[in-house]
Amino acid sequence: MRFYKTCIYCKNELKGRTDKKFCDPQCKSAYQYQQAKEKPERFYNIVDNQLKLNRKILKEYNKGGKVIVRSSMLTQEGFNPNFFTHYWKNTKGDVYLFVYEYGFLKRVEHGVHKYVLIKWQDYMVQK
């Protein structure tokens, strides 16, 4: 005796093995994608996505190696200074926060919040 069930994803009738759940690999893949989209985003993914966005923004604005940009321009793009990968302290005592190879330092000049953007250099290696 053969049991006929329906595909979990597309609801088409299944033929073949009795424990079959999907009619083809495309339905299985689409179902798994749909299930993953319904789950809340994991903490790791939230952090990773923000780091990637921060790096993209810093790279976009830092074309010259060292640039000063208003902080409002970066935050408007979605930049979040609370997400960084490491830091570097220069001889003056300024602490640059880095997102991979792109760094930033928050400054206030004439009441305007700005970021000094730099790119990682070989001499910045911490001992």
JSON list of C-alpha atoms in Angstrom, two decimals:
[
{"chain": "A", "resi": 1, "resn": "MET", "atom": "CA", "xyz": [0.00, 0.00, 0.00]},
{"chain": "A", "resi": 2, "resn": "ARG", "atom": "CA", "xyz": [1.39, 3.43, -0.99]},
{"chain": "A", "resi": 3, "resn": "PHE", "atom": "CA", "xyz": [0.83, 6.60, 1.04]},
{"chain": "A", "resi": 4, "resn": "TYR", "atom": "CA", "xyz": [0.35, 9.80, -0.90]},
{"chain": "A", "resi": 5, "resn": "LYS", "atom": "CA", "xyz": [1.19, 13.00, 0.91]},
{"chain": "A", "resi": 6, "resn": "THR", "atom": "CA", "xyz": [1.76, 16.53, -0.22]},
{"chain": "A", "resi": 7, "resn": "CYS", "atom": "CA", "xyz": [4.98, 18.54, -0.50]},
{"chain": "A", "resi": 8, "resn": "ILE", "atom": "CA", "xyz": [5.54, 20.68, 2.61]},
{"chain": "A", "resi": 9, "resn": "TYR", "atom": "CA", "xyz": [6.36, 23.72, 0.46]},
{"chain": "A", "resi": 10, "resn": "CYS", "atom": "CA", "xyz": [4.24, 23.68, -2.71]},
{"chain": "A", "resi": 11, "resn": "LYS", "atom": "CA", "xyz": [1.49, 21.26, -1.59]},
{"chain": "A", "resi": 12, "resn": "ASN", "atom": "CA", "xyz": [1.81, 19.15, -4.77]},
{"chain": "A", "resi": 13, "resn": "GLU", "atom": "CA", "xyz": [1.15, 15.44, -4.44]},
{"chain": "A", "resi": 14, "resn": "LEU", "atom": "CA", "xyz": [4.24, 13.37, -3.63]},
{"chain": "A", "resi": 15, "resn": "LYS", "atom": "CA", "xyz": [5.08, 10.13, -5.39]},
{"chain": "A", "resi": 16, "resn": "GLY", "atom": "CA", "xyz": [7.81, 7.75, -4.37]},
{"chain": "A", "resi": 17, "resn": "ARG", "atom": "CA", "xyz": [9.13, 6.97, -0.92]},
{"chain": "A", "resi": 18, "resn": "THR", "atom": "CA", "xyz": [6.65, 7.11, 1.93]},
{"chain": "A", "resi": 19, "resn": "ASP", "atom": "CA", "xyz": [8.89, 9.34, 4.07]},
{"chain": "A", "resi": 20, "resn": "LYS", "atom": "CA", "xyz": [9.41, 11.91, 1.32]},
{"chain": "A", "resi": 21, "resn": "LYS", "atom": "CA", "xyz": [8.70, 15.52, 2.38]},
{"chain": "A", "resi": 22, "resn": "PHE", "atom": "CA", "xyz": [9.48, 17.56, -0.75]},
{"chain": "A", "resi": 23, "resn": "CYS", "atom": "CA", "xyz": [8.78, 17.00, -4.43]},
{"chain": "A", "resi": 24, "resn": "ASP", "atom": "CA", "xyz": [12.20, 18.29, -5.59]},
{"chain": "A", "resi": 25, "resn": "PRO", "atom": "CA", "xyz": [15.39, 19.98, -4.33]},
{"chain": "A", "resi": 26, "resn": "GLN", "atom": "CA", "xyz": [14.06, 23.44, -5.27]},
{"chain": "A", "resi": 27, "resn": "CYS", "atom": "CA", "xyz": [11.07, 23.06, -2.94]},
{"chain": "A", "resi": 28, "resn": "LYS", "atom": "CA", "xyz": [13.34, 21.85, -0.15]},
{"chain": "A", "resi": 29, "resn": "SER", "atom": "CA", "xyz": [15.67, 24.82, -0.61]},
{"chain": "A", "resi": 30, "resn": "ALA", "atom": "CA", "xyz": [12.81, 27.33, -0.81]},
{"chain": "A", "resi": 31, "resn": "TYR", "atom": "CA", "xyz": [11.24, 25.88, 2.35]},
{"chain": "A", "resi": 32, "resn": "GLN", "atom": "CA", "xyz": [14.51, 26.09, 4.29]},
{"chain": "A", "resi": 33, "resn": "TYR", "atom": "CA", "xyz": [15.05, 29.68, 3.10]},
{"chain": "A", "resi": 34, "resn": "GLN", "atom": "CA", "xyz": [11.53, 30.60, 4.19]},
{"chain": "A", "resi": 35, "resn": "GLN", "atom": "CA", "xyz": [12.08, 29.03, 7.63]},
{"chain": "A", "resi": 36, "resn": "ALA", "atom": "CA", "xyz": [15.38, 30.89, 8.09]},
{"chain": "A", "resi": 37, "resn": "LYS", "atom": "CA", "xyz": [13.74, 34.23, 7.20]},
{"chain": "A", "resi": 38, "resn": "GLU", "atom": "CA", "xyz": [11.06, 33.74, 9.86]},
{"chain": "A", "resi": 39, "resn": "LYS", "atom": "CA", "xyz": [13.59, 33.18, 12.67]},
{"chain": "A", "resi": 40, "resn": "PRO", "atom": "CA", "xyz": [14.90, 36.24, 14.50]},
{"chain": "A", "resi": 41, "resn": "GLU", "atom": "CA", "xyz": [18.36, 37.37, 13.44]},
{"chain": "A", "resi": 42, "resn": "ARG", "atom": "CA", "xyz": [21.14, 35.92, 15.56]},
{"chain": "A", "resi": 43, "resn": "PHE", "atom": "CA", "xyz": [23.35, 38.25, 17.63]},
{"chain": "A", "resi": 44, "resn": "TYR", "atom": "CA", "xyz": [26.43, 37.19, 15.65]},
{"chain": "A", "resi": 45, "resn": "ASN", "atom": "CA", "xyz": [24.74, 38.17, 12.38]},
{"chain": "A", "resi": 46, "resn": "ILE", "atom": "CA", "xyz": [23.69, 41.56, 13.77]},
{"chain": "A", "resi": 47, "resn": "VAL", "atom": "CA", "xyz": [27.27, 42.36, 14.82]},
{"chain": "A", "resi": 48, "resn": "ASP", "atom": "CA", "xyz": [28.78, 41.03, 11.59]},
{"chain": "A", "resi": 49, "resn": "ASN", "atom": "CA", "xyz": [26.36, 42.99, 9.41]},
{"chain": "A", "resi": 50, "resn": "GLN", "atom": "CA", "xyz": [27.05, 46.24, 11.31]},
{"chain": "A", "resi": 51, "resn": "LEU", "atom": "CA", "xyz": [30.83, 45.72, 11.03]},
{"chain": "A", "resi": 52, "resn": "LYS", "atom": "CA", "xyz": [30.50, 45.15, 7.29]},
{"chain": "A", "resi": 53, "resn": "LEU", "atom": "CA", "xyz": [28.36, 48.27, 6.92]},
{"chain": "A", "resi": 54, "resn": "ASN", "atom": "CA", "xyz": [30.80, 50.35, 9.02]},
{"chain": "A", "resi": 55, "resn": "ARG", "atom": "CA", "xyz": [33.74, 49.16, 6.89]},
{"chain": "A", "resi": 56, "resn": "LYS", "atom": "CA", "xyz": [31.90, 49.94, 3.66]},
{"chain": "A", "resi": 57, "resn": "ILE", "atom": "CA", "xyz": [31.06, 53.47, 4.86]},
{"chain": "A", "resi": 58, "resn": "LEU", "atom": "CA", "xyz": [34.60, 54.17, 6.11]},
{"chain": "A", "resi": 59, "resn": "LYS", "atom": "CA", "xyz": [36.08, 52.89, 2.85]},
{"chain": "A", "resi": 60, "resn": "GLU", "atom": "CA", "xyz": [33.68, 55.02, 0.82]},
{"chain": "A", "resi": 61, "resn": "TYR", "atom": "CA", "xyz": [34.53, 58.25, 2.67]},
{"chain": "A", "resi": 62, "resn": "ASN", "atom": "CA", "xyz": [38.27, 57.63, 3.10]},
{"chain": "A", "resi": 63, "resn": "LYS", "atom": "CA", "xyz": [39.66, 57.83, -0.42]},
{"chain": "A", "resi": 64, "resn": "GLY", "atom": "CA", "xyz": [42.78, 59.84, 0.49]},
{"chain": "A", "resi": 65, "resn": "GLY", "atom": "CA", "xyz": [44.28, 57.88, 3.40]},
{"chain": "A", "resi": 66, "resn": "LYS", "atom": "CA", "xyz": [43.43, 60.55, 5.99]},
{"chain": "A", "resi": 67, "resn": "VAL", "atom": "CA", "xyz": [40.18, 62.51, 5.84]},
{"chain": "A", "resi": 68, "resn": "ILE", "atom": "CA", "xyz": [38.05, 64.56, 8.24]},
{"chain": "A", "resi": 69, "resn": "VAL", "atom": "CA", "xyz": [34.28, 64.07, 7.89]},
{"chain": "A", "resi": 70, "resn": "ARG", "atom": "CA", "xyz": [31.30, 65.34, 9.86]},
{"chain": "A", "resi": 71, "resn": "SER", "atom": "CA", "xyz": [29.91, 62.58, 12.07]},
{"chain": "A", "resi": 72, "resn": "SER", "atom": "CA", "xyz": [26.37, 63.33, 10.90]},
{"chain": "A", "resi": 73, "resn": "MET", "atom": "CA", "xyz": [27.32, 62.26, 7.36]},
{"chain": "A", "resi": 74, "resn": "LEU", "atom": "CA", "xyz": [28.46, 58.85, 8.56]},
{"chain": "A", "resi": 75, "resn": "THR", "atom": "CA", "xyz": [25.59, 58.22, 10.95]},
{"chain": "A", "resi": 76, "resn": "GLN", "atom": "CA", "xyz": [23.14, 59.20, 8.23]},
{"chain": "A", "resi": 77, "resn": "GLU", "atom": "CA", "xyz": [24.56, 56.34, 6.14]},
{"chain": "A", "resi": 78, "resn": "GLY", "atom": "CA", "xyz": [24.06, 53.89, 9.04]},
{"chain": "A", "resi": 79, "resn": "PHE", "atom": "CA", "xyz": [27.52, 54.07, 10.67]},
{"chain": "A", "resi": 80, "resn": "ASN", "atom": "CA", "xyz": [27.57, 52.97, 14.33]},
{"chain": "A", "resi": 81, "resn": "PRO", "atom": "CA", "xyz": [30.81, 53.86, 16.20]},
{"chain": "A", "resi": 82, "resn": "ASN", "atom": "CA", "xyz": [30.07, 51.28, 18.90]},
{"chain": "A", "resi": 83, "resn": "PHE", "atom": "CA", "xyz": [31.02, 48.47, 16.52]},
{"chain": "A", "resi": 84, "resn": "PHE", "atom": "CA", "xyz": [34.75, 48.14, 15.82]},
{"chain": "A", "resi": 85, "resn": "THR", "atom": "CA", "xyz": [37.32, 45.34, 15.61]},
{"chain": "A", "resi": 86, "resn": "HIS", "atom": "CA", "xyz": [40.39, 46.78, 17.35]},
{"chain": "A", "resi": 87, "resn": "TYR", "atom": "CA", "xyz": [42.08, 50.03, 18.36]},
{"chain": "A", "resi": 88, "resn": "TRP", "atom": "CA", "xyz": [45.42, 51.81, 18.08]},
{"chain": "A", "resi": 89, "resn": "LYS", "atom": "CA", "xyz": [46.84, 54.46, 20.39]},
{"chain": "A", "resi": 90, "resn": "ASN", "atom": "CA", "xyz": [49.22, 56.99, 18.83]},
{"chain": "A", "resi": 91, "resn": "THR", "atom": "CA", "xyz": [52.10, 58.78, 20.58]},
{"chain": "A", "resi": 92, "resn": "LYS", "atom": "CA", "xyz": [49.83, 61.76, 21.46]},
{"chain": "A", "resi": 93, "resn": "GLY", "atom": "CA", "xyz": [47.49, 59.42, 23.34]},
{"chain": "A", "resi": 94, "resn": "ASP", "atom": "CA", "xyz": [44.66, 59.54, 20.79]},
{"chain": "A", "resi": 95, "resn": "VAL", "atom": "CA", "xyz": [42.86, 56.21, 20.49]},
{"chain": "A", "resi": 96, "resn": "TYR", "atom": "CA", "xyz": [41.75, 55.34, 16.97]},
{"chain": "A", "resi": 97, "resn": "LEU", "atom": "CA", "xyz": [39.06, 52.69, 16.69]},
{"chain": "A", "resi": 98, "resn": "PHE", "atom": "CA", "xyz": [39.35, 50.40, 13.67]},
{"chain": "A", "resi": 99, "resn": "VAL", "atom": "CA", "xyz": [36.89, 48.45, 11.60]},
{"chain": "A", "resi": 100, "resn": "TYR", "atom": "CA", "xyz": [39.27, 45.99, 9.97]},
{"chain": "A", "resi": 101, "resn": "GLU", "atom": "CA", "xyz": [41.78, 48.24, 8.11]},
{"chain": "A", "resi": 102, "resn": "TYR", "atom": "CA", "xyz": [39.83, 51.52, 8.38]},
{"chain": "A", "resi": 103, "resn": "GLY", "atom": "CA", "xyz": [40.12, 53.64, 11.51]},
{"chain": "A", "resi": 104, "resn": "PHE", "atom": "CA", "xyz": [38.29, 56.61, 12.97]},
{"chain": "A", "resi": 105, "resn": "LEU", "atom": "CA", "xyz": [38.79, 59.09, 15.80]},
{"chain": "A", "resi": 106, "resn": "LYS", "atom": "CA", "xyz": [35.97, 61.27, 17.11]},
{"chain": "A", "resi": 107, "resn": "ARG", "atom": "CA", "xyz": [36.80, 64.96, 17.39]},
{"chain": "A", "resi": 108, "resn": "VAL", "atom": "CA", "xyz": [34.87, 68.12, 18.20]},
{"chain": "A", "resi": 109, "resn": "GLU", "atom": "CA", "xyz": [35.98, 71.21, 16.25]},
{"chain": "A", "resi": 110, "resn": "HIS", "atom": "CA", "xyz": [34.15, 74.51, 16.83]},
{"chain": "A", "resi": 111, "resn": "GLY", "atom": "CA", "xyz": [31.20, 72.64, 18.34]},
{"chain": "A", "resi": 112, "resn": "VAL", "atom": "CA", "xyz": [30.87, 70.30, 15.35]},
{"chain": "A", "resi": 113, "resn": "HIS", "atom": "CA", "xyz": [31.34, 66.56, 15.86]},
{"chain": "A", "resi": 114, "resn": "LYS", "atom": "CA", "xyz": [33.71, 65.09, 13.28]},
{"chain": "A", "resi": 115, "resn": "TYR", "atom": "CA", "xyz": [35.61, 61.89, 12.59]},
{"chain": "A", "resi": 116, "resn": "VAL", "atom": "CA", "xyz": [39.22, 61.70, 11.51]},
{"chain": "A", "resi": 117, "resn": "LEU", "atom": "CA", "xyz": [39.36, 58.72, 9.14]},
{"chain": "A", "resi": 118, "resn": "ILE", "atom": "CA", "xyz": [42.62, 56.87, 8.54]},
{"chain": "A", "resi": 119, "resn": "LYS", "atom": "CA", "xyz": [43.78, 53.63, 6.99]},
{"chain": "A", "resi": 120, "resn": "TRP", "atom": "CA", "xyz": [45.89, 51.05, 8.85]},
{"chain": "A", "resi": 121, "resn": "GLN", "atom": "CA", "xyz": [49.65, 51.47, 8.25]},
{"chain": "A", "resi": 122, "resn": "ASP", "atom": "CA", "xyz": [52.53, 49.06, 8.87]},
{"chain": "A", "resi": 123, "resn": "TYR", "atom": "CA", "xyz": [54.03, 51.24, 11.63]},
{"chain": "A", "resi": 124, "resn": "MET", "atom": "CA", "xyz": [50.84, 50.85, 13.70]},
{"chain": "A", "resi": 125, "resn": "VAL", "atom": "CA", "xyz": [51.71, 47.28, 14.72]},
{"chain": "A", "resi": 126, "resn": "GLN", "atom": "CA", "xyz": [51.24, 46.93, 18.46]},
{"chain": "A", "resi": 127, "resn": "LYS", "atom": "CA", "xyz": [54.13, 45.44, 20.39]}
]
